[in-house]
mmCIF file of C-alpha atoms in Angstrom:
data_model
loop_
_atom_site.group_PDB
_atom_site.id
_atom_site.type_symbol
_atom_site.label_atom_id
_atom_site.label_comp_id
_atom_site.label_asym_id
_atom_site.label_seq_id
_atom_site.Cartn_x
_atom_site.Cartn_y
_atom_site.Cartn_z
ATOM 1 C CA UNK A 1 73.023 -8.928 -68.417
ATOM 2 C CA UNK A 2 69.531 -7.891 -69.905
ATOM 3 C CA UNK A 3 67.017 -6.160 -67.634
ATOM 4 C CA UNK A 4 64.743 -3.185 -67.570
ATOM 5 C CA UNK A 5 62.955 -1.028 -64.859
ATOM 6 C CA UNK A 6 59.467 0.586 -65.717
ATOM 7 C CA UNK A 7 57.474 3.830 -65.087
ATOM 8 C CA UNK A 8 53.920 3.571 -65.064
ATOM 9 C CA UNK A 9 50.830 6.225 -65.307
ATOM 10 C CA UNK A 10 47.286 4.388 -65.224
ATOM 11 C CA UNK A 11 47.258 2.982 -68.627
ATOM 12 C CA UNK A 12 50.879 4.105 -70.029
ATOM 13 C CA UNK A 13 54.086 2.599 -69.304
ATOM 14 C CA UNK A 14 57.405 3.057 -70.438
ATOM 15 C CA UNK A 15 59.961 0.156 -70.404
ATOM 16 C CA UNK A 16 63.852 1.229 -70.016
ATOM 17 C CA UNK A 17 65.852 -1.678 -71.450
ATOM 18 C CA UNK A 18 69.518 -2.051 -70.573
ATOM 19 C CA UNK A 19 72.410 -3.919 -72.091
ATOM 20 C CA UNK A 20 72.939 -6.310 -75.403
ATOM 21 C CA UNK A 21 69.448 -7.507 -76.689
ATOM 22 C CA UNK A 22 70.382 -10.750 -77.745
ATOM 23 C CA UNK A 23 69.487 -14.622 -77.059
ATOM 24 C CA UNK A 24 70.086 -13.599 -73.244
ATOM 25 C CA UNK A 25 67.064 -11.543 -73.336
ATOM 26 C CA UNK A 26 64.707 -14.443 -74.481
ATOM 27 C CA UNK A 27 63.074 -14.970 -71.026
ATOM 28 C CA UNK A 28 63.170 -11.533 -69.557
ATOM 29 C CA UNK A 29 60.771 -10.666 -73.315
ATOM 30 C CA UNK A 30 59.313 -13.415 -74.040
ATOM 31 C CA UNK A 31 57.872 -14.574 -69.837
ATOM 32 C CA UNK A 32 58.250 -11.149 -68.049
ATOM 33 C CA UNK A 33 57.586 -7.952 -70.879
ATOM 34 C CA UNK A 34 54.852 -9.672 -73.330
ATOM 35 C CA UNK A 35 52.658 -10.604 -70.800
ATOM 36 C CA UNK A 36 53.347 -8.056 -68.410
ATOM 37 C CA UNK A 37 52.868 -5.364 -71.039
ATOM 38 C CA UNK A 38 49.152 -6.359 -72.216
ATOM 39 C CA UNK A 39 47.433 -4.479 -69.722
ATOM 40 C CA UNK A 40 48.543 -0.925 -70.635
ATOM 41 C CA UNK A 41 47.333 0.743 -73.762
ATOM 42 C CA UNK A 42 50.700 3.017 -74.746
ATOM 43 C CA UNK A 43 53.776 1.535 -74.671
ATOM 44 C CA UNK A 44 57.135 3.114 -75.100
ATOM 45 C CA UNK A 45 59.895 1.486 -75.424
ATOM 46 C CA UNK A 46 63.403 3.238 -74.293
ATOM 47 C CA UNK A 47 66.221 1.904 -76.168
ATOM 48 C CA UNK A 48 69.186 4.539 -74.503
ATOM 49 C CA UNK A 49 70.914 2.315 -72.740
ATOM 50 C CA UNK A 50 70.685 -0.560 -75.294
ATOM 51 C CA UNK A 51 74.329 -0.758 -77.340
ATOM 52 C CA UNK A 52 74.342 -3.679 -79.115
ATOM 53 C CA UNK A 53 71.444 -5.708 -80.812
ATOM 54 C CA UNK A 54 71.981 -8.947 -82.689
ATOM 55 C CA UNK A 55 69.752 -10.878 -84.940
ATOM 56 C CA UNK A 56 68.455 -12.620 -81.956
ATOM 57 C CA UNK A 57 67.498 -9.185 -80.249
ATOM 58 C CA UNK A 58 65.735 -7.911 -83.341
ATOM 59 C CA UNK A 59 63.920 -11.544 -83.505
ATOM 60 C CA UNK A 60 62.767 -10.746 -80.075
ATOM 61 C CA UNK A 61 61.888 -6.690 -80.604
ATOM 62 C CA UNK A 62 59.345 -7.869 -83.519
ATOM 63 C CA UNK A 63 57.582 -10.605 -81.235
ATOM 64 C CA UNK A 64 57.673 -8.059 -78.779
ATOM 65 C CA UNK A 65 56.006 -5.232 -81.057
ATOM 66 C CA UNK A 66 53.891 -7.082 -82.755
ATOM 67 C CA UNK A 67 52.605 -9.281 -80.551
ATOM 68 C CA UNK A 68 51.258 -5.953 -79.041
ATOM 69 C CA UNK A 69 50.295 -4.314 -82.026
ATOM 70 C CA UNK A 70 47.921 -7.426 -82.477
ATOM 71 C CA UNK A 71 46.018 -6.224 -79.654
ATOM 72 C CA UNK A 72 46.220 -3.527 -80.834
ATOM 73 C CA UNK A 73 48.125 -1.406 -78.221
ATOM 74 C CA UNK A 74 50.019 1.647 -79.440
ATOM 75 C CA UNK A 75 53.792 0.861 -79.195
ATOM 76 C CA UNK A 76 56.789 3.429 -79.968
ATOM 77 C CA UNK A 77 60.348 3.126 -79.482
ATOM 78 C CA UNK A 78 62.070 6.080 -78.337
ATOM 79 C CA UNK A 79 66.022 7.277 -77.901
ATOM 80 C CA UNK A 80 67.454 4.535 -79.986
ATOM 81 C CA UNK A 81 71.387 4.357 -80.001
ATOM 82 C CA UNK A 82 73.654 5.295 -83.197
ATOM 83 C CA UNK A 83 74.837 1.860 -83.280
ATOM 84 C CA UNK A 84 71.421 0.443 -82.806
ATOM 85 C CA UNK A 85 69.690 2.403 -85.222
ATOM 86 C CA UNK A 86 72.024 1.282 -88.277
ATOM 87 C CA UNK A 87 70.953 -2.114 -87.400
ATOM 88 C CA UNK A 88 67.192 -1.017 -87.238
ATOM 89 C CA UNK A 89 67.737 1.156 -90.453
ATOM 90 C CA UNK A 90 69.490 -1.822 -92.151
ATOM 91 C CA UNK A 91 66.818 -4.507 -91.382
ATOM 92 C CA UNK A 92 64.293 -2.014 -92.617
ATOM 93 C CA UNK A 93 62.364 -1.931 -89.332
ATOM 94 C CA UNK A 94 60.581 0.671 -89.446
ATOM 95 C CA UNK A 95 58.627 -0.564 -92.818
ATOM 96 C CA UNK A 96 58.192 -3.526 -90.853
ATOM 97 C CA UNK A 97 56.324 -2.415 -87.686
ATOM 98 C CA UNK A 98 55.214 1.017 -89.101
ATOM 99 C CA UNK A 99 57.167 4.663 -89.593
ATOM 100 C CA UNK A 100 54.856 5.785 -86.484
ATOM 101 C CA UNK A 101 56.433 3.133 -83.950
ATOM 102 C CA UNK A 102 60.011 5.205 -83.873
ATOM 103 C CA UNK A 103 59.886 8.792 -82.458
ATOM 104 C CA UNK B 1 69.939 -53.185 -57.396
ATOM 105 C CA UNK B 2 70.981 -52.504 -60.616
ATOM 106 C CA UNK B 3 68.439 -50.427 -61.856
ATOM 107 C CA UNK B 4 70.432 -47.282 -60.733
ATOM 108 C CA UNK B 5 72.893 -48.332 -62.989
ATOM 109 C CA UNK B 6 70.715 -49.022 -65.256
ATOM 110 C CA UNK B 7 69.409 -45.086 -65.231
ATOM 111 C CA UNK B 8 72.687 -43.321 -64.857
ATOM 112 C CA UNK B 9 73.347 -45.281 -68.304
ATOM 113 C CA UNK B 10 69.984 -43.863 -70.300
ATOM 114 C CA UNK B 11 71.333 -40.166 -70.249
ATOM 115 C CA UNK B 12 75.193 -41.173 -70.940
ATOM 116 C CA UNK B 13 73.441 -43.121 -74.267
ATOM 117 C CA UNK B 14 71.311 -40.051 -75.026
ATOM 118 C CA UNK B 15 74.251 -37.207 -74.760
ATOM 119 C CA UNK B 16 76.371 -40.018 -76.645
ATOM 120 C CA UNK B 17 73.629 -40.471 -79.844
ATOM 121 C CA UNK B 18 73.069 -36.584 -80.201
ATOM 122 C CA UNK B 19 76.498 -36.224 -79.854
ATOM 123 C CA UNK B 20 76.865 -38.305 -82.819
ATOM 124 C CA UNK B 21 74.096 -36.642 -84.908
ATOM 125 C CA UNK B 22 75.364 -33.218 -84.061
ATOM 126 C CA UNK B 23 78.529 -33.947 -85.787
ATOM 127 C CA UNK B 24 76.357 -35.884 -88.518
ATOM 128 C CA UNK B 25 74.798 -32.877 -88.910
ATOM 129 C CA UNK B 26 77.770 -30.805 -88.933
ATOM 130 C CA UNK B 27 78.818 -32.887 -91.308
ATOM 131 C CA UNK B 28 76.204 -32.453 -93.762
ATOM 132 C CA UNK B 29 76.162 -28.910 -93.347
ATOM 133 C CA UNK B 30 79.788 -28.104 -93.781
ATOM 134 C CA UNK B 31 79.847 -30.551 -96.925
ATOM 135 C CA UNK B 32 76.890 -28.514 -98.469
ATOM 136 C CA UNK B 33 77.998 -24.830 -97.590
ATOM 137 C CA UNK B 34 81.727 -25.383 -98.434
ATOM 138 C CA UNK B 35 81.413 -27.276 -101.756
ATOM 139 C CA UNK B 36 83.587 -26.978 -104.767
ATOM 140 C CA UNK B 37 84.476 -23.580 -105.525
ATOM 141 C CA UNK B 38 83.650 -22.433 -109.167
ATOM 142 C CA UNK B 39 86.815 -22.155 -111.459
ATOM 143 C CA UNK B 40 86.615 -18.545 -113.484
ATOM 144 C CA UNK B 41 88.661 -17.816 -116.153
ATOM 145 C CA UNK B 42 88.639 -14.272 -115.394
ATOM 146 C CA UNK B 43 88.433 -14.004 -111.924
ATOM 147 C CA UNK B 44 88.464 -15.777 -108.383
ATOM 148 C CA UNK B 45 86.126 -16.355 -105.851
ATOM 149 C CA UNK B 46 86.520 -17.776 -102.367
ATOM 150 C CA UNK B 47 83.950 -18.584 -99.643
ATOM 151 C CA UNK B 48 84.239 -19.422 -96.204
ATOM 152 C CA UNK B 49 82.178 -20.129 -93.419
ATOM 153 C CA UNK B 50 83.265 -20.314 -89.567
ATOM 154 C CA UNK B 51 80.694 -20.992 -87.235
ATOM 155 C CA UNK B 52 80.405 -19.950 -83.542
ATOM 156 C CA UNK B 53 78.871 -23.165 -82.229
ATOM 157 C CA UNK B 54 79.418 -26.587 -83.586
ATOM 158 C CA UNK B 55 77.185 -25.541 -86.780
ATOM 159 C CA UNK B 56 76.030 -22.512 -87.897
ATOM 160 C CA UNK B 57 73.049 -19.841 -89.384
ATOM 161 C CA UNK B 58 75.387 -18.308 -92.191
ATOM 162 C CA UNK B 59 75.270 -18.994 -95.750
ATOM 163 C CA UNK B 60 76.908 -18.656 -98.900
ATOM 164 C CA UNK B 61 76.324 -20.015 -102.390
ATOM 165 C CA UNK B 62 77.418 -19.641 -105.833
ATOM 166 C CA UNK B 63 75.362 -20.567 -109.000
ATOM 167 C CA UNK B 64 77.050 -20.287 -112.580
ATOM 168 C CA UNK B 65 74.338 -19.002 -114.735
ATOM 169 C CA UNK B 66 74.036 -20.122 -118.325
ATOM 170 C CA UNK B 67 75.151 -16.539 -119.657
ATOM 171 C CA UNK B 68 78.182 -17.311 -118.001
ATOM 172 C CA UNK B 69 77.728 -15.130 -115.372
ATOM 173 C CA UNK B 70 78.277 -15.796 -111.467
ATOM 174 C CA UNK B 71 75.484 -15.421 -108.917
ATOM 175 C CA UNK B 72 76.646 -15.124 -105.718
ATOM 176 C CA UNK B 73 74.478 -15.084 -102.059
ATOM 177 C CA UNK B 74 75.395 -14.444 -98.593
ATOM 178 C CA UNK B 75 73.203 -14.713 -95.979
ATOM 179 C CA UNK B 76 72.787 -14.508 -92.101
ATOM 180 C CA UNK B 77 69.892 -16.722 -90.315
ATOM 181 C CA UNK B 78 68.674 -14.988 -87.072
ATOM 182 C CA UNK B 79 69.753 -16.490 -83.909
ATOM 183 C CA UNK B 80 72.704 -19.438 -84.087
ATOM 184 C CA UNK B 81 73.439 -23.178 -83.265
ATOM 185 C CA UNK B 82 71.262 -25.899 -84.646
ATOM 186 C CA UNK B 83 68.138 -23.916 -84.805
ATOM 187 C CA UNK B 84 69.580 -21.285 -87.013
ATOM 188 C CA UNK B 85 71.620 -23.955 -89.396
ATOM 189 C CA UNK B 86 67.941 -25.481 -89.722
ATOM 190 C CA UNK B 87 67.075 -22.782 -91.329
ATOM 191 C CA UNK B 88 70.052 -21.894 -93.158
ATOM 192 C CA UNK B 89 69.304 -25.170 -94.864
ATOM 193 C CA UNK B 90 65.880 -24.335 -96.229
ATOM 194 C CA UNK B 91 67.643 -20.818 -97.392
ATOM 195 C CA UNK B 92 69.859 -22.840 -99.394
ATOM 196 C CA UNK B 93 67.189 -24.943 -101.446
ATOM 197 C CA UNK B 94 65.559 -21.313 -101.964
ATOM 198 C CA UNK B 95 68.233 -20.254 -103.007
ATOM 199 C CA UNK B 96 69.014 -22.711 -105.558
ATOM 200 C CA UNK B 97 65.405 -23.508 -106.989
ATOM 201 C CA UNK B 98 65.792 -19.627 -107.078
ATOM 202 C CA UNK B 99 68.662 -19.197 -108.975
ATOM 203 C CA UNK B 100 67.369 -21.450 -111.654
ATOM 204 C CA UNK B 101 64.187 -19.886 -112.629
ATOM 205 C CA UNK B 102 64.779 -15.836 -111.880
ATOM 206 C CA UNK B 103 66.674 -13.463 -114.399
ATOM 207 C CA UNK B 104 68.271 -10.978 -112.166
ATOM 208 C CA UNK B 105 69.361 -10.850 -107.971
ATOM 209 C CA UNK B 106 66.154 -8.944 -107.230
ATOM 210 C CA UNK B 107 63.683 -11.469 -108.717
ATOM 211 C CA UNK B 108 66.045 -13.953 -106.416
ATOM 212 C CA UNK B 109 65.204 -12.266 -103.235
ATOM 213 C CA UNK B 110 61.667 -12.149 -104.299
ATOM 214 C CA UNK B 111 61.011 -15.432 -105.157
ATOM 215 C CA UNK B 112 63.291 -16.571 -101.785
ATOM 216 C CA UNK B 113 61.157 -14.453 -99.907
ATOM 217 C CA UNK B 114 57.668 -15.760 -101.157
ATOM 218 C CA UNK B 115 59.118 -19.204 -100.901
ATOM 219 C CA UNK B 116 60.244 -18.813 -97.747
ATOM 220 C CA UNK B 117 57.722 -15.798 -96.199
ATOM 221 C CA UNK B 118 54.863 -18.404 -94.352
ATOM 222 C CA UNK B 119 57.607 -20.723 -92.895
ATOM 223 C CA UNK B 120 59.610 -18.011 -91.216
ATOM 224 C CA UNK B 121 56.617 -16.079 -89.481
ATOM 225 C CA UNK B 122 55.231 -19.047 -88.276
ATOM 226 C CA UNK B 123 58.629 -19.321 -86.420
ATOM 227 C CA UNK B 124 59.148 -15.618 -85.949
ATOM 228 C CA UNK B 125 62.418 -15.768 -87.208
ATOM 229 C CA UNK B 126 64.533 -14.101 -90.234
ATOM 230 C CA UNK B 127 67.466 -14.931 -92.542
ATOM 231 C CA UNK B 128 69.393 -11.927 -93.770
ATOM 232 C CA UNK B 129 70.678 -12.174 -97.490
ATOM 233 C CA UNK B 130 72.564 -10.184 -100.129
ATOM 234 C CA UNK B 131 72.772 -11.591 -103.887
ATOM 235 C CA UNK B 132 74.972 -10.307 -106.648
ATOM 236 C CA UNK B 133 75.476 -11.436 -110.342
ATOM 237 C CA UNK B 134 78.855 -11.214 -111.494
ATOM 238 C CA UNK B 135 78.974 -10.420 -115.552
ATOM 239 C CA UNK B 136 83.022 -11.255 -116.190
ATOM 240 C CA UNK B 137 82.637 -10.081 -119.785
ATOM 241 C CA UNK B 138 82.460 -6.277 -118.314
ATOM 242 C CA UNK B 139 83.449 -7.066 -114.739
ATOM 243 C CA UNK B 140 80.254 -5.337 -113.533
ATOM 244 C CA UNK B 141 78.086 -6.789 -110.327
ATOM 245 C CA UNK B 142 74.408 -6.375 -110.145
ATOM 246 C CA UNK B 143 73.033 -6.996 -106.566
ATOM 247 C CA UNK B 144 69.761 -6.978 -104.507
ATOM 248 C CA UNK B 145 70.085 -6.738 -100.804
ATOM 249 C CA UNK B 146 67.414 -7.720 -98.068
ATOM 250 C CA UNK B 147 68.556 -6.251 -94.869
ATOM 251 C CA UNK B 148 72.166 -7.712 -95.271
ATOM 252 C CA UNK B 149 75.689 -5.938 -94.537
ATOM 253 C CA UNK B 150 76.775 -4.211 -97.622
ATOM 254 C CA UNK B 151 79.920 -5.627 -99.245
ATOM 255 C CA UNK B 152 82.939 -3.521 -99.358
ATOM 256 C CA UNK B 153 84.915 -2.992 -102.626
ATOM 257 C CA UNK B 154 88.915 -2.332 -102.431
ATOM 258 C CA UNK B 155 90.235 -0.276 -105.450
ATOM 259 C CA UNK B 156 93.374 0.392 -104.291
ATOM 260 C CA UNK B 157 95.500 0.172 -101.324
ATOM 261 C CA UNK B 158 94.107 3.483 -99.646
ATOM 262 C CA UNK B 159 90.858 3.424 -101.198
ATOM 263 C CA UNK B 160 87.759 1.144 -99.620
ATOM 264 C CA UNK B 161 84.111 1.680 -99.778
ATOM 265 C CA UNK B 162 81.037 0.366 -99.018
ATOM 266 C CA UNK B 163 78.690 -0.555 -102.441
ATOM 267 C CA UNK B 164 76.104 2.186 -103.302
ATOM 268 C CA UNK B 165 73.279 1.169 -100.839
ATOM 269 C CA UNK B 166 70.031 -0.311 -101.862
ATOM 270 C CA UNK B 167 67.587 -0.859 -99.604
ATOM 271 C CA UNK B 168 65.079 -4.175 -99.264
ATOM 272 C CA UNK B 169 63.496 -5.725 -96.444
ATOM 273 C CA UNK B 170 65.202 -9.174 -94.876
ATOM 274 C CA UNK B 171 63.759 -12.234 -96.234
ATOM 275 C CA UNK B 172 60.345 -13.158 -93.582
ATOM 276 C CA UNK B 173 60.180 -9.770 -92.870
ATOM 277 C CA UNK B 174 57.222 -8.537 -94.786
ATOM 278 C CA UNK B 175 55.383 -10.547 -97.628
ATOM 279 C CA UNK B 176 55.184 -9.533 -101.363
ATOM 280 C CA UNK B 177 58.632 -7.608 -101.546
ATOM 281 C CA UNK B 178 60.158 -6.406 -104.470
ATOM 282 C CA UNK B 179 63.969 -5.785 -104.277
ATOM 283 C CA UNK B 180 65.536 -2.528 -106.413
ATOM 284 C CA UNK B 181 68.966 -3.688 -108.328
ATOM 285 C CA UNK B 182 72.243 -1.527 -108.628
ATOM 286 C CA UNK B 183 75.071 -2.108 -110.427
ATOM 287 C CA UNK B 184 78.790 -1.151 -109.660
ATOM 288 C CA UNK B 185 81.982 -1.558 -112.357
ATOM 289 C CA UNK B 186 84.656 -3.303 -110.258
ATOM 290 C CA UNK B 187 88.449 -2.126 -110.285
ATOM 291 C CA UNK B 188 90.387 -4.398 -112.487
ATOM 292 C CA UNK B 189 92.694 -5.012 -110.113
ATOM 293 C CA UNK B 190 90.565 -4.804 -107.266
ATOM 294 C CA UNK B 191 88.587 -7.089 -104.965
ATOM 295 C CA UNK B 192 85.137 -6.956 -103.298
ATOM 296 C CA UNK B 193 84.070 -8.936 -99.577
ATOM 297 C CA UNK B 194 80.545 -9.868 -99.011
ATOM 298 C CA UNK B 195 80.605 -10.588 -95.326
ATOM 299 C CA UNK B 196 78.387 -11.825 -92.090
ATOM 300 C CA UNK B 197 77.848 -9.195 -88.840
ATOM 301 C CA UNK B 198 80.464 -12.069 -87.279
ATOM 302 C CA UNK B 199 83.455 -10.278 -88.174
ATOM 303 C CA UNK B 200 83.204 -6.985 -87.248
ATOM 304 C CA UNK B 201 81.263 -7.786 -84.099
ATOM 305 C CA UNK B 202 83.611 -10.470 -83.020
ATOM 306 C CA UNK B 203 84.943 -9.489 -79.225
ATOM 307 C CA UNK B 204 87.821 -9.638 -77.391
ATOM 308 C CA UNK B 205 87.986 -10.188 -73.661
ATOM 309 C CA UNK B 206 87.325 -6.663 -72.725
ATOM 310 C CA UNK B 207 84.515 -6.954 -74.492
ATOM 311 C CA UNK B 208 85.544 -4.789 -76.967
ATOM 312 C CA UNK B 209 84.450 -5.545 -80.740
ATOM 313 C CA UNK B 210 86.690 -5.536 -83.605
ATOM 314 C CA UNK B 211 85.003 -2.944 -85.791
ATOM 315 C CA UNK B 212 84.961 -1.903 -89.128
ATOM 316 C CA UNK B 213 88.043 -0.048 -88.788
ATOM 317 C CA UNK B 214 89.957 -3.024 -88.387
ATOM 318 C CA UNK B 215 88.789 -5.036 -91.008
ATOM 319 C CA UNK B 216 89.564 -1.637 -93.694
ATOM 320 C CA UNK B 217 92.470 -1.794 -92.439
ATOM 321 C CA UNK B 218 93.532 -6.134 -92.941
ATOM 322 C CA UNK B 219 91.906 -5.272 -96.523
ATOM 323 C CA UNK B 220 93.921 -2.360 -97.599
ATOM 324 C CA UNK B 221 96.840 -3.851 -96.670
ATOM 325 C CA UNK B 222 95.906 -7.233 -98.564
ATOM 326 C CA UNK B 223 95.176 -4.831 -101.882
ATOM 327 C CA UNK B 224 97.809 -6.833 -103.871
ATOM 328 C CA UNK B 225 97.429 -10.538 -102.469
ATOM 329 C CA UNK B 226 95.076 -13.140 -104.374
ATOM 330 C CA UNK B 227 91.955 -14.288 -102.524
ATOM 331 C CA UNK B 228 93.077 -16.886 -100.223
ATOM 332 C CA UNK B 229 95.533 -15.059 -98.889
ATOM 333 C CA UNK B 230 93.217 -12.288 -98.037
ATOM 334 C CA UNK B 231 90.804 -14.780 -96.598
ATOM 335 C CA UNK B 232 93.843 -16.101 -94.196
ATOM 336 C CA UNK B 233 94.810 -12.372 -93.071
ATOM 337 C CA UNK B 234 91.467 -11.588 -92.508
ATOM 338 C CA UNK B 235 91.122 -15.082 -89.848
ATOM 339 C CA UNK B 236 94.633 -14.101 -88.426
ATOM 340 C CA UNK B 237 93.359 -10.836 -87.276
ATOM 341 C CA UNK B 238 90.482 -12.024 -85.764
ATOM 342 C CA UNK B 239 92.866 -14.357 -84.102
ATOM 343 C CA UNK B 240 95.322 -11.944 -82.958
ATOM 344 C CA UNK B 241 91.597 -9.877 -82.111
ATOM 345 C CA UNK B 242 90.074 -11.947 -79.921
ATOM 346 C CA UNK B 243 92.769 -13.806 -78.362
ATOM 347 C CA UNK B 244 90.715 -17.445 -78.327
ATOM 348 C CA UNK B 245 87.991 -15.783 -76.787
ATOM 349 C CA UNK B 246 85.365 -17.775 -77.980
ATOM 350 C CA UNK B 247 83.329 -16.855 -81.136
ATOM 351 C CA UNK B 248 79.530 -15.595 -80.790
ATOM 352 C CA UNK B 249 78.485 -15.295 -83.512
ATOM 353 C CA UNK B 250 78.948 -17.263 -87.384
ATOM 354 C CA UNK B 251 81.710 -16.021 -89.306
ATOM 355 C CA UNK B 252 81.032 -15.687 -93.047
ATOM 356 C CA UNK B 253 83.000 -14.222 -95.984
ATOM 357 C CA UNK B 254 83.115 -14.325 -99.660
ATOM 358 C CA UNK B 255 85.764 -12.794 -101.415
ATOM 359 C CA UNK B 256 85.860 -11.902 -105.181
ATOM 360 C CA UNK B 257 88.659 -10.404 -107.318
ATOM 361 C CA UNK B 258 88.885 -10.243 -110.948
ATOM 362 C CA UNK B 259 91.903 -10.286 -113.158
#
C-alpha cells in the first residue's frame, strides 16, 4: 500500500512516500498530495522508502512536479533508491523536470 | 411490477456489450501487433507480446526498408489495460508513417515524438520506445533509444551484455528532441532481445521479482537454440517464476539472431 506522512515548518514541507508508486498511488497524488501541497513554497520530496516505481508511478511523479513547478513552488526530490534512480536515470528525468529538482 | 426486472436487466446488457467490444478490441489489437513476421534470408526475427490485462500498452513493429534493411521498434505505453493499448495504437501509426519518411532510428524517434508530443501532454502520459535498423549485408544494428530498456546481446554462452547506452528522452517527455545513434557489430552466431520492464519485473507470490539475473541466465543457456525456442524458454521461466501469479504488467520481447 502507498502512503506518506509529512513534516512541516511554516512554509516548507517534506513528504515521506512509502511503498511501490504505481497505479495504486493515483488517489493518494492526484486528491490528497497536489492539492494539499499548494500552500507551501519548498517542497521535498523523500523517496527512501520508495522501492519500486512503474510507468504509472513516474506518470504520477511528473503531474505531481510539475503541476507544482507551474506555480511555481520549488520542488526537490531527495534520498532516491538504487533501484529507483535507474528508472529515473533511464527515463531521463532529471532533463525533464530540471538537474536542480534531485539533490 | 416488472420494472425491477426490467433494471436488473440494463446493467447485465451493458457488462454483456463491453464485454463484447473488449474482446473486439482485443481482437484488433492482437491482429495488428502480432502480424506476419518478416522472412530474412540472413537472419530471424521473432516478436511477441503478452499482456497483463485483457489488452495491453506494449508494442513492437518491424518495417523492411527499401535498402533491405530491417527497422525494428519496441515500445512500452505508461500505465496498462485499455487506456494504455489506446495509446499503443496511435504509437503504432507513428511509428509507421515514421518509418516511411525518416533515414535513420534517431530521425524515427524524432519525428514519433513531434507527432506524438501535444497528444501525450495533454493526457500526461508517456510511451517508452527503442528503434534499431538492422543492415544484414554487415550484420550491424544502428539504434536510437527514448527512455526504453536497453536490449541485451548474447555472444556466446557465458558472455551477455547490455548495448553501449545512448541516452534520449521517452517519447511526450520533452518537445523538440533529437535522439544520438550508435551502432554495434552483432556476433555471427549470436542473438540480441529487445524487451518490455514486464519480464524482469514480473513477481512471484512473495513478491519477489524475477530480475535480470534470471533472464541472463534462460539466455545463456538458450546461446545455441533458434529464436522461437528462446522465446518459449524465456515464457517457461516466467512460468516456473511466478507460479500463475497473475501478470502486472505487459510482457514484450523481440528476439533477433542472424546466421
Amino acid at each position: 500500500m502507498f502512503k506518506y506522512s509529512t513534516i512541516e515548518k511554516e512554509k516548507d514541507i517534506e513528504v515521506h512516500l512509502e511503498g511501490d508508486l504505481d497505479i495504486d498511488g493515483t488517489e493518494v497524488v492526484k486528491e490528497e498530495l497536489i492539492p494539499m501541497l499548494q500552500e507551501y513554497e519548498q517542497i521535498k520530496i523523500n523517496f527512501e522508502k520508495v522501492l519500486f516505481v512503474d510507468s504509472s508511478g513516474i506518470g504520477l511523479l511528473l503531474e505531481l512536479v510539475q503541476s507544482l513547478q507551474k506555480k511555481e513552488k520549488k520542488v526537490s526530490i531527495i534520498n532516491v533508491t538504487e533501484n529507483v534512480a535507474n528508472v529515473f536515470e533511464l527515463l531521463q528525468l532529471p532533463e525533464i523536470l530540471g538537474e536542480e529538482v534531485f539533490l | 411490477m416488472c420494472s425491477r426486472e426490467f433494471i436488473n436487466e440494463q446493467p447485465r446488457e451493458i457488462n454483456k456489450t463491453l464485454e463484447r467490444e473488449i474482446k473486439l478490441a482485443r481482437n484488433i489489437q492482437m491482429k495488428l501487433l502480432n502480424g506476419k513476421q518478416p522472412y530474412l534470408e540472413n537472419g530471424e526475427v521473432l516478436g511477441v507480446s503478452i499482456p497483463a490485462r485483457v489488452i495491453g500498452g506494449d508494442y513492437y513493429d518491424f518495417y523492411v526498408l527499401p535498402d533491405g534493411k530491417l527497422r525494428i521498434v519496441i515500445g512500452d505505453v505508461m500505465g496498462k489495460g485499455i487506456p494504455a493499448a489506446m495509446l499503443m495504437i496511435l504509437t503504432r501509426g507513428a511509428f509507421r508513417s515514421a518509418a516511411e519518411s525518416t533515414h535513420g532510428p534517431g530521425e524515427t524517434l524524432t519525428a514519433m515524438n513531434n507527432a506524438m508530443y501535444n497528444d501525450l501532454r495533454t493526457l500526461g502520459s508517456f510511451v517508452t520506445v527503442f528503434c534499431a535498423d538492422w543492415d544484414p549485408k554487415n550484420n550491424t544494428l544502428t539504434y536510437a533509444n527514448a527512455g526504453h530498456n536497453i536490449p541485451l546481446t548474447v555472444t556466446s554462452e557465458e558472455d551477455i551484455a547490455e548495448f553501449p547506452k545512448t541516452k534520449g528522452v521517452m517519447i511526450g517527455g520533452l518537445p523538440d528532441q533529437e535522439y544520438s545513434e550508435e551502432s554495434l557489430e552483432l556476433d555471427d552466431r549470436g542473438f540480441v532481445l529487445f524487451y518490455t520492464d514486464g519480464i524482469v519485473e514480473a513477481q512471484n507470490k512473495d513478491g519477489e521479482m524475477y530480475r535480470m539475473e534470471r533472464l541472463c541466465d534462460v539466455l545463456l543457456k538458450s546461446y545455441q537454440s533458434n529464436v522461437k525456442d528462446i522465446k518459449e524458454s524465456i515464457v517457461q521461466s516466467l512460468n516456473i517464476f511466478t507460479e500463475g501469479v497473475p501478470q502486472r504488467d505487459d510482457i514484450t520481447m523481440v528476439l533477433l539472431k542472424s546466421r
